[in-house]
mmCIF file of C-alpha atoms and ligand atoms in Angstrom:
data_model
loop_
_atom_site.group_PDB
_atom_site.id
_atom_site.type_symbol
_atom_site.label_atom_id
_atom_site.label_comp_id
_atom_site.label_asym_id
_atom_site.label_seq_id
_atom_site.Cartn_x
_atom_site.Cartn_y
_atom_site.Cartn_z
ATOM 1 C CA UNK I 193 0.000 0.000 0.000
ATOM 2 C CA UNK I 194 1.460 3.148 -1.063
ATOM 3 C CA UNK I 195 -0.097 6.652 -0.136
ATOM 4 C CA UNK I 196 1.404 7.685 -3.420
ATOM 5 C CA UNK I 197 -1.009 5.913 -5.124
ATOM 6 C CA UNK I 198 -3.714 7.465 -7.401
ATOM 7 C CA UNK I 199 -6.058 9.818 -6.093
ATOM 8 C CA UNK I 200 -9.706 8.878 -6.427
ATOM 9 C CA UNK I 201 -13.414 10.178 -5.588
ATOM 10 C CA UNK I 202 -13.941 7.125 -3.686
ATOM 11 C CA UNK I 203 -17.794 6.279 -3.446
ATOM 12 C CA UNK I 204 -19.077 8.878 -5.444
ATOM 13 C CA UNK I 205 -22.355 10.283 -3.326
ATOM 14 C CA UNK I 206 -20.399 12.745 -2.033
ATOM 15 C CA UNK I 207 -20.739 11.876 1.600
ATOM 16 C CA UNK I 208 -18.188 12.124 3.785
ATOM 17 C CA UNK I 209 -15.251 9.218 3.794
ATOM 18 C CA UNK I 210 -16.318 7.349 7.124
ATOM 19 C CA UNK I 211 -15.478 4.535 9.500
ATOM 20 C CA UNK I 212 -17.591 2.456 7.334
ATOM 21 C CA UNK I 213 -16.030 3.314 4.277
ATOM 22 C CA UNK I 214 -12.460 2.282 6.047
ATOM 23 C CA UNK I 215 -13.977 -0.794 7.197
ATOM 24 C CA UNK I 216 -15.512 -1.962 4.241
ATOM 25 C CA UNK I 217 -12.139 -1.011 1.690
ATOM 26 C CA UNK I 218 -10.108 -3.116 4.398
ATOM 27 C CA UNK I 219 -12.610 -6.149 4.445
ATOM 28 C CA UNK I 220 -12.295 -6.214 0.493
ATOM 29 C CA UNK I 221 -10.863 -9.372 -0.689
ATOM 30 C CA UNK I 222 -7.873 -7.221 -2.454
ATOM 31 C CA UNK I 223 -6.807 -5.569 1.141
ATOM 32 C CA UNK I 224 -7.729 -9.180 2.891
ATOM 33 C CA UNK I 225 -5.432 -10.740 0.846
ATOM 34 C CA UNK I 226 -2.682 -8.339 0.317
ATOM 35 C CA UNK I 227 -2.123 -8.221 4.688
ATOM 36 C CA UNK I 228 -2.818 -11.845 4.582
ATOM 37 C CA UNK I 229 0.016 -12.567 2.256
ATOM 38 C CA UNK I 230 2.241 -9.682 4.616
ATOM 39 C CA UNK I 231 1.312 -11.845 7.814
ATOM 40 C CA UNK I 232 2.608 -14.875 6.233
ATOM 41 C CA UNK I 233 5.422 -13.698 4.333
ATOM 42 C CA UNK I 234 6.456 -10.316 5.225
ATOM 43 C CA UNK I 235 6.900 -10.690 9.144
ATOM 44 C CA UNK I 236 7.729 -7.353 11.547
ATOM 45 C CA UNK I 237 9.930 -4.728 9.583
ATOM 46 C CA UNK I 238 13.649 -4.494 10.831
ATOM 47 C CA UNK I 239 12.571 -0.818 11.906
ATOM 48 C CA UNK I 240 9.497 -2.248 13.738
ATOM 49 C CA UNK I 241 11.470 -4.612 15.372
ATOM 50 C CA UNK I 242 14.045 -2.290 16.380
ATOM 51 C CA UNK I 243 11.574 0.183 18.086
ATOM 52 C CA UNK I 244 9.114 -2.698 19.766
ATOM 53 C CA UNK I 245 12.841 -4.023 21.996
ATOM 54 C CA UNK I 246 13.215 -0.545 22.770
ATOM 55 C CA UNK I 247 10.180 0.730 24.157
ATOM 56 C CA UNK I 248 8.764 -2.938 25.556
ATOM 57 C CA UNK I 249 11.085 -3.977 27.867
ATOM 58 C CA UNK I 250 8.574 -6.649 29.334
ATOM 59 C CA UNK I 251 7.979 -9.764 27.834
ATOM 60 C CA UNK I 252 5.304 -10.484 30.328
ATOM 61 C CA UNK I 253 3.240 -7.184 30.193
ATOM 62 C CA UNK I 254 -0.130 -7.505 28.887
ATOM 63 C CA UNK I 255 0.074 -5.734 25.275
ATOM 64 C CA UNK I 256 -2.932 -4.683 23.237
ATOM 65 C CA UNK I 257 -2.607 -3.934 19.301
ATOM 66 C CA UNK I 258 -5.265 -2.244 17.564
ATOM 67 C CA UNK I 259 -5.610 -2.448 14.026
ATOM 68 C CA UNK I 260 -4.071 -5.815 13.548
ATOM 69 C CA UNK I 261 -5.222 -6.664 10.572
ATOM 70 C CA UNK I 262 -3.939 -10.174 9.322
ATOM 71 C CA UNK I 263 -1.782 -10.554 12.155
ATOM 72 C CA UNK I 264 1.932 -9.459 10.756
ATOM 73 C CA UNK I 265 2.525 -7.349 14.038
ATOM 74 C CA UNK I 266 0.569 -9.951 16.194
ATOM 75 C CA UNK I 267 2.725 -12.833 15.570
ATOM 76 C CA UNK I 268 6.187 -10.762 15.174
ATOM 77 C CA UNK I 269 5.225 -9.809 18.897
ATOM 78 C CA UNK I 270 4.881 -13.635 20.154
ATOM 79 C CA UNK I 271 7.988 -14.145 17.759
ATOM 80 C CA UNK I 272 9.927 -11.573 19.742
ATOM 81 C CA UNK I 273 8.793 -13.280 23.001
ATOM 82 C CA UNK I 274 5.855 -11.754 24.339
ATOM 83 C CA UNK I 275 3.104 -14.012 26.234
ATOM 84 C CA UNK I 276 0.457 -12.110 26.207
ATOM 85 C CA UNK I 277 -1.193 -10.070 23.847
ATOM 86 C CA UNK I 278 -5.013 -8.765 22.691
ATOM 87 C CA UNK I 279 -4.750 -7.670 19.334
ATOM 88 C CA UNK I 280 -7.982 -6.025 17.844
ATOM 89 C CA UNK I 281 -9.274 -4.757 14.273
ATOM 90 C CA UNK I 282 -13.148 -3.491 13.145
ATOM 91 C CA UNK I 283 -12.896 -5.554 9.901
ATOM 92 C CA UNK I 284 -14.217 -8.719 10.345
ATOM 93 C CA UNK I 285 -12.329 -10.392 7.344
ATOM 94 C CA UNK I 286 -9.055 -9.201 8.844
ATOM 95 C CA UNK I 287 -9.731 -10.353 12.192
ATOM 96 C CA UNK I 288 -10.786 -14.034 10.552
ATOM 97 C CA UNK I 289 -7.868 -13.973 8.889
ATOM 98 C CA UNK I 290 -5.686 -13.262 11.702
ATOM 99 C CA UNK I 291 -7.387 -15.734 14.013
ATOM 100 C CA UNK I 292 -6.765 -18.737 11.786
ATOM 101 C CA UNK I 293 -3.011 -17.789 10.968
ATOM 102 C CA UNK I 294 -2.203 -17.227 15.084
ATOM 103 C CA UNK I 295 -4.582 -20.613 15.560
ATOM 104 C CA UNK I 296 -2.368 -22.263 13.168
ATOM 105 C CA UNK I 297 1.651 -20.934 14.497
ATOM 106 C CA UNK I 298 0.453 -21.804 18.315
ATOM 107 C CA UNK I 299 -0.550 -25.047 17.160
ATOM 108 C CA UNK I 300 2.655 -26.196 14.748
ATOM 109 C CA UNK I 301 4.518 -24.412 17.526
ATOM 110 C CA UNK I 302 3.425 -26.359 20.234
ATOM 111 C CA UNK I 303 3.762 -29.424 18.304
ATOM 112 C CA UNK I 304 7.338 -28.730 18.025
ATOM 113 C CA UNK I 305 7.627 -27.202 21.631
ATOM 114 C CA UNK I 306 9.158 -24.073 20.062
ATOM 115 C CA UNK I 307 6.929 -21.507 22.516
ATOM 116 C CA UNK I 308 6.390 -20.991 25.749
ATOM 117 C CA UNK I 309 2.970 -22.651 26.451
ATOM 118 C CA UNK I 310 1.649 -20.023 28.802
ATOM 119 C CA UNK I 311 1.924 -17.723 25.979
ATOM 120 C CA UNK I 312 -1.890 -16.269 25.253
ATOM 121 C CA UNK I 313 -3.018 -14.750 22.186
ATOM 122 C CA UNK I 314 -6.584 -13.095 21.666
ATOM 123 C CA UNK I 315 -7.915 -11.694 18.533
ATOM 124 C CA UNK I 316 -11.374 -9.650 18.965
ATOM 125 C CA UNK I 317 -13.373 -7.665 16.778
ATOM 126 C CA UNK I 318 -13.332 -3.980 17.897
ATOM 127 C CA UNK I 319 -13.619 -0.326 17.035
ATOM 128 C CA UNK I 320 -10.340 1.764 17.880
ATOM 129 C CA UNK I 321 -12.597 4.782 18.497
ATOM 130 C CA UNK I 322 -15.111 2.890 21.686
ATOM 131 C CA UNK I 323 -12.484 0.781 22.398
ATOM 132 C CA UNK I 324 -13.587 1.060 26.088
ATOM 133 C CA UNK I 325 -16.927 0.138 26.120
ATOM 134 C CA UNK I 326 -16.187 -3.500 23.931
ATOM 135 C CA UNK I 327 -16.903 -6.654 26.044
ATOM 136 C CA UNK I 328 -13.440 -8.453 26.717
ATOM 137 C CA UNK I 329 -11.346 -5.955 26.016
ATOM 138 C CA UNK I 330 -10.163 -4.392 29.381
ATOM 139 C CA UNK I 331 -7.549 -5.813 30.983
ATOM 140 C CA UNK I 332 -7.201 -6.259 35.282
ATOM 141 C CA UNK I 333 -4.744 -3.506 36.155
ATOM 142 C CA UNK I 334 -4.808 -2.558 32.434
ATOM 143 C CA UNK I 335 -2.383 -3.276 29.261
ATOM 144 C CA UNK I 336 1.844 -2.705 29.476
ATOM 145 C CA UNK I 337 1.947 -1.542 26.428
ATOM 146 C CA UNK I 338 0.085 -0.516 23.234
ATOM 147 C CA UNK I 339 0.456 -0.695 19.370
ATOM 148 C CA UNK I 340 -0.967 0.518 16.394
ATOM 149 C CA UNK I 341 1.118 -0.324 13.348
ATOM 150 C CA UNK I 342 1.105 0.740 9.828
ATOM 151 C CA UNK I 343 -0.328 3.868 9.647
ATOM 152 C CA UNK I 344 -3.649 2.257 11.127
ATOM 153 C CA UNK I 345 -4.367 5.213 13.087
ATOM 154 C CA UNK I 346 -3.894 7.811 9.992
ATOM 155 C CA UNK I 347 -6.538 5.619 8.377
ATOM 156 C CA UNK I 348 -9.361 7.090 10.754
ATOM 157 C CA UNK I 349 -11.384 9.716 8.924
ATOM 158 C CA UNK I 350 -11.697 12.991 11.154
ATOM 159 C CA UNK I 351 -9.255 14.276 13.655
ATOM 160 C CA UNK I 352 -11.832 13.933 16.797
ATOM 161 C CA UNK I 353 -12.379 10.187 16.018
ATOM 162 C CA UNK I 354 -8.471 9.787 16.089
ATOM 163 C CA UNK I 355 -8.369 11.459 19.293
ATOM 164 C CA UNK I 356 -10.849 8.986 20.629
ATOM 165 C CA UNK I 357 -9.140 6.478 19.609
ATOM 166 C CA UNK I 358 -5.776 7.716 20.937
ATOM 167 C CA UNK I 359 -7.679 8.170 24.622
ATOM 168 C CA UNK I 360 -9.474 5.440 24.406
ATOM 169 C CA UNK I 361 -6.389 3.124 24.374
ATOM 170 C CA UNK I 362 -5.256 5.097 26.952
ATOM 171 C CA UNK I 363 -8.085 4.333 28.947
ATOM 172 C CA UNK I 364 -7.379 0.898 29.072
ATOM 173 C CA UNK I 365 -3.647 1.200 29.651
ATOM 174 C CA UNK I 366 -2.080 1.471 33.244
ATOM 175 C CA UNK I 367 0.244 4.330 33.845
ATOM 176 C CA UNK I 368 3.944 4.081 32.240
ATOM 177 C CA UNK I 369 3.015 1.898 29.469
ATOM 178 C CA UNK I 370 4.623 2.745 26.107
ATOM 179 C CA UNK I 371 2.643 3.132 22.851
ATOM 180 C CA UNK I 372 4.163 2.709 19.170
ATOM 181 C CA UNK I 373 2.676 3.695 15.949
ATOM 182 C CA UNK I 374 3.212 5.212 12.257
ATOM 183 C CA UNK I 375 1.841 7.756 10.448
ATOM 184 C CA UNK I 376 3.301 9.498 7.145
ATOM 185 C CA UNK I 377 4.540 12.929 7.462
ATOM 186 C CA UNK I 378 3.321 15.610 5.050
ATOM 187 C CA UNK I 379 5.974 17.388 5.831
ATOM 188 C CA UNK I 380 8.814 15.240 4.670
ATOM 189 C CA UNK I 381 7.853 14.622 1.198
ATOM 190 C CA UNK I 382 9.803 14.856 -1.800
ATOM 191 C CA UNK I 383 9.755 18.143 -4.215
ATOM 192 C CA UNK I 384 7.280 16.615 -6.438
ATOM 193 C CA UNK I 385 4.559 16.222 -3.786
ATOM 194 C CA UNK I 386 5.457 19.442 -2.034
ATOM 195 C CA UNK I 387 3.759 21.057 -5.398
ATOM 196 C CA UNK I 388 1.020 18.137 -5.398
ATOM 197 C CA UNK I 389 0.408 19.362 -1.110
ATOM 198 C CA UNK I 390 0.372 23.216 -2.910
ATOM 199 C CA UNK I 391 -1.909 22.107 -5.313
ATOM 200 C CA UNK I 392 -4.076 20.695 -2.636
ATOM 201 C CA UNK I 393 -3.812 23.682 -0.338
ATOM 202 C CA UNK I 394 -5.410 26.202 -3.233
ATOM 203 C CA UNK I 395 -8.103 23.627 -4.146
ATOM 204 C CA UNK I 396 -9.260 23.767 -0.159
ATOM 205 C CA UNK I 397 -8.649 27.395 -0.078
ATOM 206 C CA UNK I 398 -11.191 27.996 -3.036
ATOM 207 C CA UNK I 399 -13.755 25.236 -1.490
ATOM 208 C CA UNK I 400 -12.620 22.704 -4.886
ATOM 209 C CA UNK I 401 -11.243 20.252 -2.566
ATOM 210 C CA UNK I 402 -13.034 16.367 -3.006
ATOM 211 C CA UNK I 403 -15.988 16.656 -1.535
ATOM 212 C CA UNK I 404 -15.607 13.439 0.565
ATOM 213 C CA UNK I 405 -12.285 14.720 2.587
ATOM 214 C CA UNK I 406 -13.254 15.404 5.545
ATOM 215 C CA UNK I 407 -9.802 17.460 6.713
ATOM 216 C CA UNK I 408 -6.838 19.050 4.661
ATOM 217 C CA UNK I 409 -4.404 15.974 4.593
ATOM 218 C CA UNK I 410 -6.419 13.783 3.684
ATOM 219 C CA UNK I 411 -6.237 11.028 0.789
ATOM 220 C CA UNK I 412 -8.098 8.651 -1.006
ATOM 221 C CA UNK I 413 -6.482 6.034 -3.212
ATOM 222 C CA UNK I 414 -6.752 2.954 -5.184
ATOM 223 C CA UNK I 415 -3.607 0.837 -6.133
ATOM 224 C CA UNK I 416 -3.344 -2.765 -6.737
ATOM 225 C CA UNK I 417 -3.825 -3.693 -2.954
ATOM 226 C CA UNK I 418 -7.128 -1.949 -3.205
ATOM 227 C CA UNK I 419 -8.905 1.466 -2.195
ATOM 228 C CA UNK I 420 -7.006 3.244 0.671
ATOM 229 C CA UNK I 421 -8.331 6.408 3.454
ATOM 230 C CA UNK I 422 -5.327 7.591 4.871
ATOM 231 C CA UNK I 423 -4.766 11.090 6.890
ATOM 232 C CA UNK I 424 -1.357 12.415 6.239
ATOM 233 C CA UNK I 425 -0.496 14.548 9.487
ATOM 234 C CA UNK I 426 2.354 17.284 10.527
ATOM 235 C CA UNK I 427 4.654 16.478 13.073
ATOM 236 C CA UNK I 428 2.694 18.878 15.181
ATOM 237 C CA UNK I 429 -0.389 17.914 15.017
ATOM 238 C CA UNK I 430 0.652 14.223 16.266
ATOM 239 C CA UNK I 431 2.346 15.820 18.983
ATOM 240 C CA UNK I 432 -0.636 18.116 20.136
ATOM 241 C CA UNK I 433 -2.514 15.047 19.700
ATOM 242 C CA UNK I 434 -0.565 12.984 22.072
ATOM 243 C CA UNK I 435 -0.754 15.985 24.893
ATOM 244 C CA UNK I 436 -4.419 16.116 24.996
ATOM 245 C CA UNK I 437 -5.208 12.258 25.071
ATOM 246 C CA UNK I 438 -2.938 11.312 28.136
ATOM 247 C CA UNK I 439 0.418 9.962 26.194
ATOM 248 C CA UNK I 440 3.597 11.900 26.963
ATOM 249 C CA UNK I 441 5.470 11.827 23.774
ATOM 250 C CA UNK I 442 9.255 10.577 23.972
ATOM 251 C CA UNK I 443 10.309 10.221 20.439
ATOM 252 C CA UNK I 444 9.870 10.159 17.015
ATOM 253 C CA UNK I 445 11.945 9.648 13.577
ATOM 254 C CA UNK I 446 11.681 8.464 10.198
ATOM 255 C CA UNK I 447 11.514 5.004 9.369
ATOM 256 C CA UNK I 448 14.674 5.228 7.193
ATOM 257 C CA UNK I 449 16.463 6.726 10.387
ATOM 258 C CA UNK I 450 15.979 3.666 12.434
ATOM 259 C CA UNK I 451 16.856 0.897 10.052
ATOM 260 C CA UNK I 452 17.947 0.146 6.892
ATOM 261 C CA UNK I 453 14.740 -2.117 5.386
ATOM 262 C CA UNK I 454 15.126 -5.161 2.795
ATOM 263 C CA UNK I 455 13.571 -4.455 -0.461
ATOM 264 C CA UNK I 456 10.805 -6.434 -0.037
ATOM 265 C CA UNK I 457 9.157 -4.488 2.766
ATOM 266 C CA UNK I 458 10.168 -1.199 0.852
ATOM 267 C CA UNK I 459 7.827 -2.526 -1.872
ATOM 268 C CA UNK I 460 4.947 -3.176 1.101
ATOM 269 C CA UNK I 461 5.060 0.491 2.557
ATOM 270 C CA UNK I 462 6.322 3.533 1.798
ATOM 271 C CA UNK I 463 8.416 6.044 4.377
ATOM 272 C CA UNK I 464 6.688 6.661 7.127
ATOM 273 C CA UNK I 465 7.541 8.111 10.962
ATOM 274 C CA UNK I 466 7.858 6.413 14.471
ATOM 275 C CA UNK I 467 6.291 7.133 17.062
ATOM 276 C CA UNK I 468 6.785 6.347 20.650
ATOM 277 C CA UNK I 469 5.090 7.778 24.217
ATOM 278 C CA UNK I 470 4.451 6.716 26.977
ATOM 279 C CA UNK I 471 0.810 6.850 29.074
ATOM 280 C CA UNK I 472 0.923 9.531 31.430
HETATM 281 C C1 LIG D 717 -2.718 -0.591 7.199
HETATM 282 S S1 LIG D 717 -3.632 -1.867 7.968
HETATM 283 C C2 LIG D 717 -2.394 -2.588 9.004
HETATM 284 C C3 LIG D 717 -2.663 -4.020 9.363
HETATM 285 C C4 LIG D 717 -1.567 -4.672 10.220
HETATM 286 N N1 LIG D 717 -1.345 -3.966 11.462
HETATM 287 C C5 LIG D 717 -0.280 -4.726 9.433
HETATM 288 O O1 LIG D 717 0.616 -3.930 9.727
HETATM 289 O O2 LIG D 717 -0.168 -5.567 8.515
HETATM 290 C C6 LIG D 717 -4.628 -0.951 9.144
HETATM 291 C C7 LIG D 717 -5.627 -1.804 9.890
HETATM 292 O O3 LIG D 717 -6.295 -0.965 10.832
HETATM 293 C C8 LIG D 717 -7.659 -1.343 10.892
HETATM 294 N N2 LIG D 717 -8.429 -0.205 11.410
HETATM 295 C C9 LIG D 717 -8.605 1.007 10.842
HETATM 296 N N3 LIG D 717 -9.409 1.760 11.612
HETATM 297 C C10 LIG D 717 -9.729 1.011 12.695
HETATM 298 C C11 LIG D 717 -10.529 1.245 13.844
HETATM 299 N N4 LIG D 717 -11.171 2.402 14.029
HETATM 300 N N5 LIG D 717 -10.619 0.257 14.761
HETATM 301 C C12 LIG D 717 -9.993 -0.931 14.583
HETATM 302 N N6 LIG D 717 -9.243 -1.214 13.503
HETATM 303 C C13 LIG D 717 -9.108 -0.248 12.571
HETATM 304 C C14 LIG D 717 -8.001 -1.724 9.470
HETATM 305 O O4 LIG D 717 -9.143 -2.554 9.395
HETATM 306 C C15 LIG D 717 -6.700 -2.408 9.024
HETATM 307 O O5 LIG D 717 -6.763 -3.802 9.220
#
């Protein structure tokens, strides 16, 4: 999925892009497929990797990922030795697909005795934004730790329903736990969309935006992994963002700052920025 990807007027009946029309692009048999094939094959980026042994330090703390689509970040978690972990999505192909591939490692792995056998993984179907209020979700003395990989959170249309979704995993966090996740950054683009960003700027200026945007920064797409929302933020709006939802931000880089990635996951995913804090 690339955000690069063609612009396009989405649905056409000029309503706003919505939850819905998130969670029916990423229960599409294209997307299904395309972060099946990434949980199978692709496995946790070096970058990924590199940022989840820095900011979880405790294989035994409870860890809740939202947006887990297939599983890729679920099972790279268990794979870097974490035991227990509630990983979450609102599309209910994803979360099928992710419950047979985790069903399917814990068993071959405990054939094999490869894993510890206390280790616990739960997939559940749930809405980042009323996180909260979803039966089986809250954890006694709430999570360690919290993900949301892949630019999952970008991909929720309207800057209040991010925020919810941003509190509402603080909510059922305890205090100190760290929180990863990626967005793009409009502001570290190359020359070519710098003009295309300009371009977009005088279209909202003049009202001639798409009609279904809800918020300057936003982009719909359609590649060969299927049709794409995705909110494209400045550094300082994720950082205001953080401040008001209860997550004390302590750091953030690019992608290609952290680790140098194989070509293959350069192909699945485009630049994006890091982001780490830590529940206040
Ligand atoms: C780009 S995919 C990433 C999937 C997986 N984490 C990976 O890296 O392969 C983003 C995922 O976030 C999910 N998502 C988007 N908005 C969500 C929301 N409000 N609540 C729960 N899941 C959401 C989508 O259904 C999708 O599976």
């Amino acid at each position: 999925m690339s955000e690069s990807g063609n612009s396009s007027g989405g649905g056409g009946d000029g309503a706003k892009f919505s939850s819905g029309t998130v969670r029916a692009d990423f229960n599409d048999p294209l997307a299904v497929m395309h972060y099946t094939r990434a949980a199978h094959f692709l496995g946790l980026w070096e970058s990924e990797r590199v940022m989840i042994r820095r900011f979880f330090t405790d294989l035994d703390a409870p860890l809740i990922e939202a947006g887990c689509g297939a599983g890729r970040v679920t099972l790279g978690l268990r794979d870097l030795g974490f035991r227990n972990i509630t990983a979450f999505d609102f599309a209910e192909e994803m979360v099928e697909q992710a419950r047979s591939l985790v069903a399917e490692r814990v068993a071959a792995e405990a054939r094999d005795a490869k894993k510890d056998a206390r280790a616990k993984i739960r997939v559940l179907l749930a809405d980042a934004t009323r996180l909260a209020q979803t039966d089986g979700v809250r954890m006694e003395g709430g999570y360690g730790g919290a993900l949301f990989m892949f630019n999952g959170l970008m991909q929720i249309p309207g800057r209040e329903n991010r925020l919810a979704a941003l509190r509402e995993l603080r909510a059922v966090c305890r205090a100190g736990a760290p929180l990863l996740f990626t967005t793009h950054d409009r502001e570290q683009c190359s020359a070519a969309e710098r003009v295309l960003w300009r371009m977009e700027a005088e279209r909202w200026a003049a009202g001639r935006q798409d009609a279904q945007l809800v918020e300057f920064g936003d982009r719909y797409f359609e590649d060969e992994t299927g049709r794409t929302f995705m909110h494209l933020p400045v550094r300082a709006e994720i950082l205001a963002d953080l401040a008001v939802t209860g997550w004390a931000h302590k750091y953030d880089a690019l992608r290609s700052e952290i680790a140098r990635e194989s070509r293959a996951v350069r192909d699945f995913s485009d630049e994006c920025r890091f982001w780490a804090a830590v529940a206040a």
